[in-house]
C-alpha positions as protocol buffer text, in pm:
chain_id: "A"
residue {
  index: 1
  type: UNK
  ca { x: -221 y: 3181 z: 4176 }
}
residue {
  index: 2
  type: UNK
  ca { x: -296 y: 3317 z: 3824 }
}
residue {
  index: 3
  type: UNK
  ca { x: -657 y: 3135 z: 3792 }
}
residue {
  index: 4
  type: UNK
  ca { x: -763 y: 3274 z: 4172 }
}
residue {
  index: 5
  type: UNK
  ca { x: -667 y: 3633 z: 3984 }
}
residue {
  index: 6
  type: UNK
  ca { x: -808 y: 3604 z: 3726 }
}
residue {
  index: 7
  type: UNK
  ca { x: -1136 y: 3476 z: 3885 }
}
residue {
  index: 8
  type: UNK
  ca { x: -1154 y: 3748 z: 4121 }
}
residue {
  index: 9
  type: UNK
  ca { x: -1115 y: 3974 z: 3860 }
}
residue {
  index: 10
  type: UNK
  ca { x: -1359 y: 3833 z: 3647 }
}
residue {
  index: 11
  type: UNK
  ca { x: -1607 y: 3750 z: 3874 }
}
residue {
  index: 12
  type: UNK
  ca { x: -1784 y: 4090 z: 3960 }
}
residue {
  index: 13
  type: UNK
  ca { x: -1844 y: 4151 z: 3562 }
}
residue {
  index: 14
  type: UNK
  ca { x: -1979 y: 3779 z: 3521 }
}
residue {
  index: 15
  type: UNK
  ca { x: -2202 y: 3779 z: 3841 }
}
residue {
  index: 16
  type: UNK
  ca { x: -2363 y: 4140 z: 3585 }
}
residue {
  index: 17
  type: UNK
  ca { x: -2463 y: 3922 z: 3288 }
}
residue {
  index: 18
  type: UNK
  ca { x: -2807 y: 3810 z: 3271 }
}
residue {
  index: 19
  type: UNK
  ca { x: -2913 y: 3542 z: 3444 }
}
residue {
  index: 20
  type: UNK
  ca { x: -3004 y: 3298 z: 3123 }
}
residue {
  index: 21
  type: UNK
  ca { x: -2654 y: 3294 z: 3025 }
}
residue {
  index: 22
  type: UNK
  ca { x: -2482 y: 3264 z: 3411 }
}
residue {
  index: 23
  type: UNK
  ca { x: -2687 y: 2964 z: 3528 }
}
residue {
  index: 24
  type: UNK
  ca { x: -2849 y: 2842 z: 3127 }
}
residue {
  index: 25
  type: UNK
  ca { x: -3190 y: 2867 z: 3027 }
}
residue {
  index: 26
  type: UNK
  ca { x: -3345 y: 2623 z: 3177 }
}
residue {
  index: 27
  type: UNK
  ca { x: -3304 y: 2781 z: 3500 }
}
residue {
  index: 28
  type: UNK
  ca { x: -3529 y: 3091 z: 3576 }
}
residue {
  index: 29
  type: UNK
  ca { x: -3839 y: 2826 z: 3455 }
}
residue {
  index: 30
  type: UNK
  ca { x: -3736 y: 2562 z: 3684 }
}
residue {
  index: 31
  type: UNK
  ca { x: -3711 y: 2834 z: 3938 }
}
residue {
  index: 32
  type: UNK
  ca { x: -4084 y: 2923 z: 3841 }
}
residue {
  index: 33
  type: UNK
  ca { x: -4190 y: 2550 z: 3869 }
}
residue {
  index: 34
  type: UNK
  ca { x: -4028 y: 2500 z: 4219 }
}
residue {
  index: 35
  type: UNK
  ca { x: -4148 y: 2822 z: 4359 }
}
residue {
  index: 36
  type: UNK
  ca { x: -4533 y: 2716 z: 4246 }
}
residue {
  index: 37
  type: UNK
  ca { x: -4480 y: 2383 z: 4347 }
}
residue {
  index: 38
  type: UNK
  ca { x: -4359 y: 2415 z: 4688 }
}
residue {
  index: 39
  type: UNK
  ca { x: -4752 y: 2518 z: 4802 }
}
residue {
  index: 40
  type: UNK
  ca { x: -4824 y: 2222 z: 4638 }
}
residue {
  index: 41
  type: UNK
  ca { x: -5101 y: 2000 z: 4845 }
}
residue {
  index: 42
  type: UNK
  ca { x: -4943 y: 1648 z: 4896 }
}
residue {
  index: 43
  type: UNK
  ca { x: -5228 y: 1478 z: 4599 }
}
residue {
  index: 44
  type: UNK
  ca { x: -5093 y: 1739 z: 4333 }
}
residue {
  index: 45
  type: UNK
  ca { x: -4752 y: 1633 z: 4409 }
}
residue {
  index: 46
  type: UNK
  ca { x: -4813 y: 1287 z: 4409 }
}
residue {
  index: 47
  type: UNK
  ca { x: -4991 y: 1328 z: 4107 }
}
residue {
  index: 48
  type: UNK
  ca { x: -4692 y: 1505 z: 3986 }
}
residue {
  index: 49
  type: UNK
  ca { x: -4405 y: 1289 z: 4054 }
}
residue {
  index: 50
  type: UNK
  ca { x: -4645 y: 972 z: 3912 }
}
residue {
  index: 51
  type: UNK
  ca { x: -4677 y: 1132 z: 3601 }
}
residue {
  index: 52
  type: UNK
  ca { x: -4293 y: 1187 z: 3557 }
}
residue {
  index: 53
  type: UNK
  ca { x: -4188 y: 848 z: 3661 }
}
residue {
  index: 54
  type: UNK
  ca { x: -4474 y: 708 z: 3371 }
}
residue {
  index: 55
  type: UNK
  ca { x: -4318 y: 942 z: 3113 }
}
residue {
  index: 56
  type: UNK
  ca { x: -3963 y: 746 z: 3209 }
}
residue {
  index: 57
  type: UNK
  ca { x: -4112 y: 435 z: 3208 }
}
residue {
  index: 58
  type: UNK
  ca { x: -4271 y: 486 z: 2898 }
}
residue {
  index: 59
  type: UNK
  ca { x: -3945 y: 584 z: 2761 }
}
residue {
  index: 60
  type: UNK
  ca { x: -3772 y: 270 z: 2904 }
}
residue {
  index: 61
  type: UNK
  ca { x: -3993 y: 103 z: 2763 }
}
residue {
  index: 62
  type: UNK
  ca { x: -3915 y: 226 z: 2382 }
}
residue {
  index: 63
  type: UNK
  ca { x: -3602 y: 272 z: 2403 }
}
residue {
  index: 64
  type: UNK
  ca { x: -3377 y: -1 z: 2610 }
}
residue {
  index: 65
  type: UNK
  ca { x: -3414 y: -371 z: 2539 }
}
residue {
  index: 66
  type: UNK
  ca { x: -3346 y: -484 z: 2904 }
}
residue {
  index: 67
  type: UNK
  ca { x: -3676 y: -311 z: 3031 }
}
residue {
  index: 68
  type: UNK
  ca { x: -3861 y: -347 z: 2728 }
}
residue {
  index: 69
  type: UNK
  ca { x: -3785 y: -748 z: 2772 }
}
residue {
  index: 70
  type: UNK
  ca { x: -3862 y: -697 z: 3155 }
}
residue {
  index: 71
  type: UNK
  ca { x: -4177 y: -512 z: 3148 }
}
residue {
  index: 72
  type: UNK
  ca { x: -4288 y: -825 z: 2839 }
}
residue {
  index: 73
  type: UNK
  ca { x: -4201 y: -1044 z: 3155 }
}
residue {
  index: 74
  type: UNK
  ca { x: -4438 y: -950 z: 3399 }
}
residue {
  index: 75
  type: UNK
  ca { x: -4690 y: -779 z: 3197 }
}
residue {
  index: 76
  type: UNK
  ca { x: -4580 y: -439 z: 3251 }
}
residue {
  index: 77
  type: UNK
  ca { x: -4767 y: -142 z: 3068 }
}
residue {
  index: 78
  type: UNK
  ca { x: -4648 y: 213 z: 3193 }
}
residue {
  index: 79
  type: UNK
  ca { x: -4960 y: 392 z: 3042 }
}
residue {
  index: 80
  type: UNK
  ca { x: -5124 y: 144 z: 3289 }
}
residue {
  index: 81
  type: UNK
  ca { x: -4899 y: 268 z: 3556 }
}
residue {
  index: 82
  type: UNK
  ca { x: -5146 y: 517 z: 3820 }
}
residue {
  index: 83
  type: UNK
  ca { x: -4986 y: 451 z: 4152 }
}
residue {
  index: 84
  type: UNK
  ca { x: -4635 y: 375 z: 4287 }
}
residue {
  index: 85
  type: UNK
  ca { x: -4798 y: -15 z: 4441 }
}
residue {
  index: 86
  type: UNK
  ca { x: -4828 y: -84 z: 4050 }
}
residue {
  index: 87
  type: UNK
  ca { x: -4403 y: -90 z: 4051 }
}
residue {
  index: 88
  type: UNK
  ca { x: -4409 y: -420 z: 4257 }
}
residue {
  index: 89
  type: UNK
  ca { x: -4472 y: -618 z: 3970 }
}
residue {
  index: 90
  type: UNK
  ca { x: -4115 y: -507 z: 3837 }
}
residue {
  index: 91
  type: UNK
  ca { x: -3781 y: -696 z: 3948 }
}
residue {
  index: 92
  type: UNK
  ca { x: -3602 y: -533 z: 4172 }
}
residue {
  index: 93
  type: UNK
  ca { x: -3246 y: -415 z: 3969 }
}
């Protein structure tokens, strides 16, 4: 009863503060990167989402021994990684 009160009180005068401290500051430039991105073509968002997944892989790589050891396995190199058909020589978790 008391927190629905005090939320409806508060609300209006938090819903005034700037928008960086409501929702964090990562938040009005992800809003710019999915606004430009949504006119995207389908090769720049390809392009995109491969060079996200290499920066992951590339940190899996360095930084946890179970994918470090797998990748050694099969001959896995994510700088070598270009396109999503070069995953299939990973084990499948």
């Amino acid at each position: 009863m008391i927190k629905g009160k005090l939320k409806s009180i508060l609300k209006p005068a938090y819903c005034r503060l700037p928008v960086r401290f409501c929702y964090g500051s990562l938040f009005l430039p992800t809003l710019k990167f999915l606004e430009a991105s949504q006119r995207w073509d389908e090769d720049r968002l390809v392009e995109h989402q491969i060079s996200k997944l290499r920066s992951m892989l590339r940190h899996c790589a360095k930084q946890v021994p179970y994918y470090r050891q797998s990748f050694r396995e099969v001959g896995f190199d994510p700088e070598n990684f270009h396109r999503l058909s070069d995953l299939r020589v990973l084990p499948l978790l």
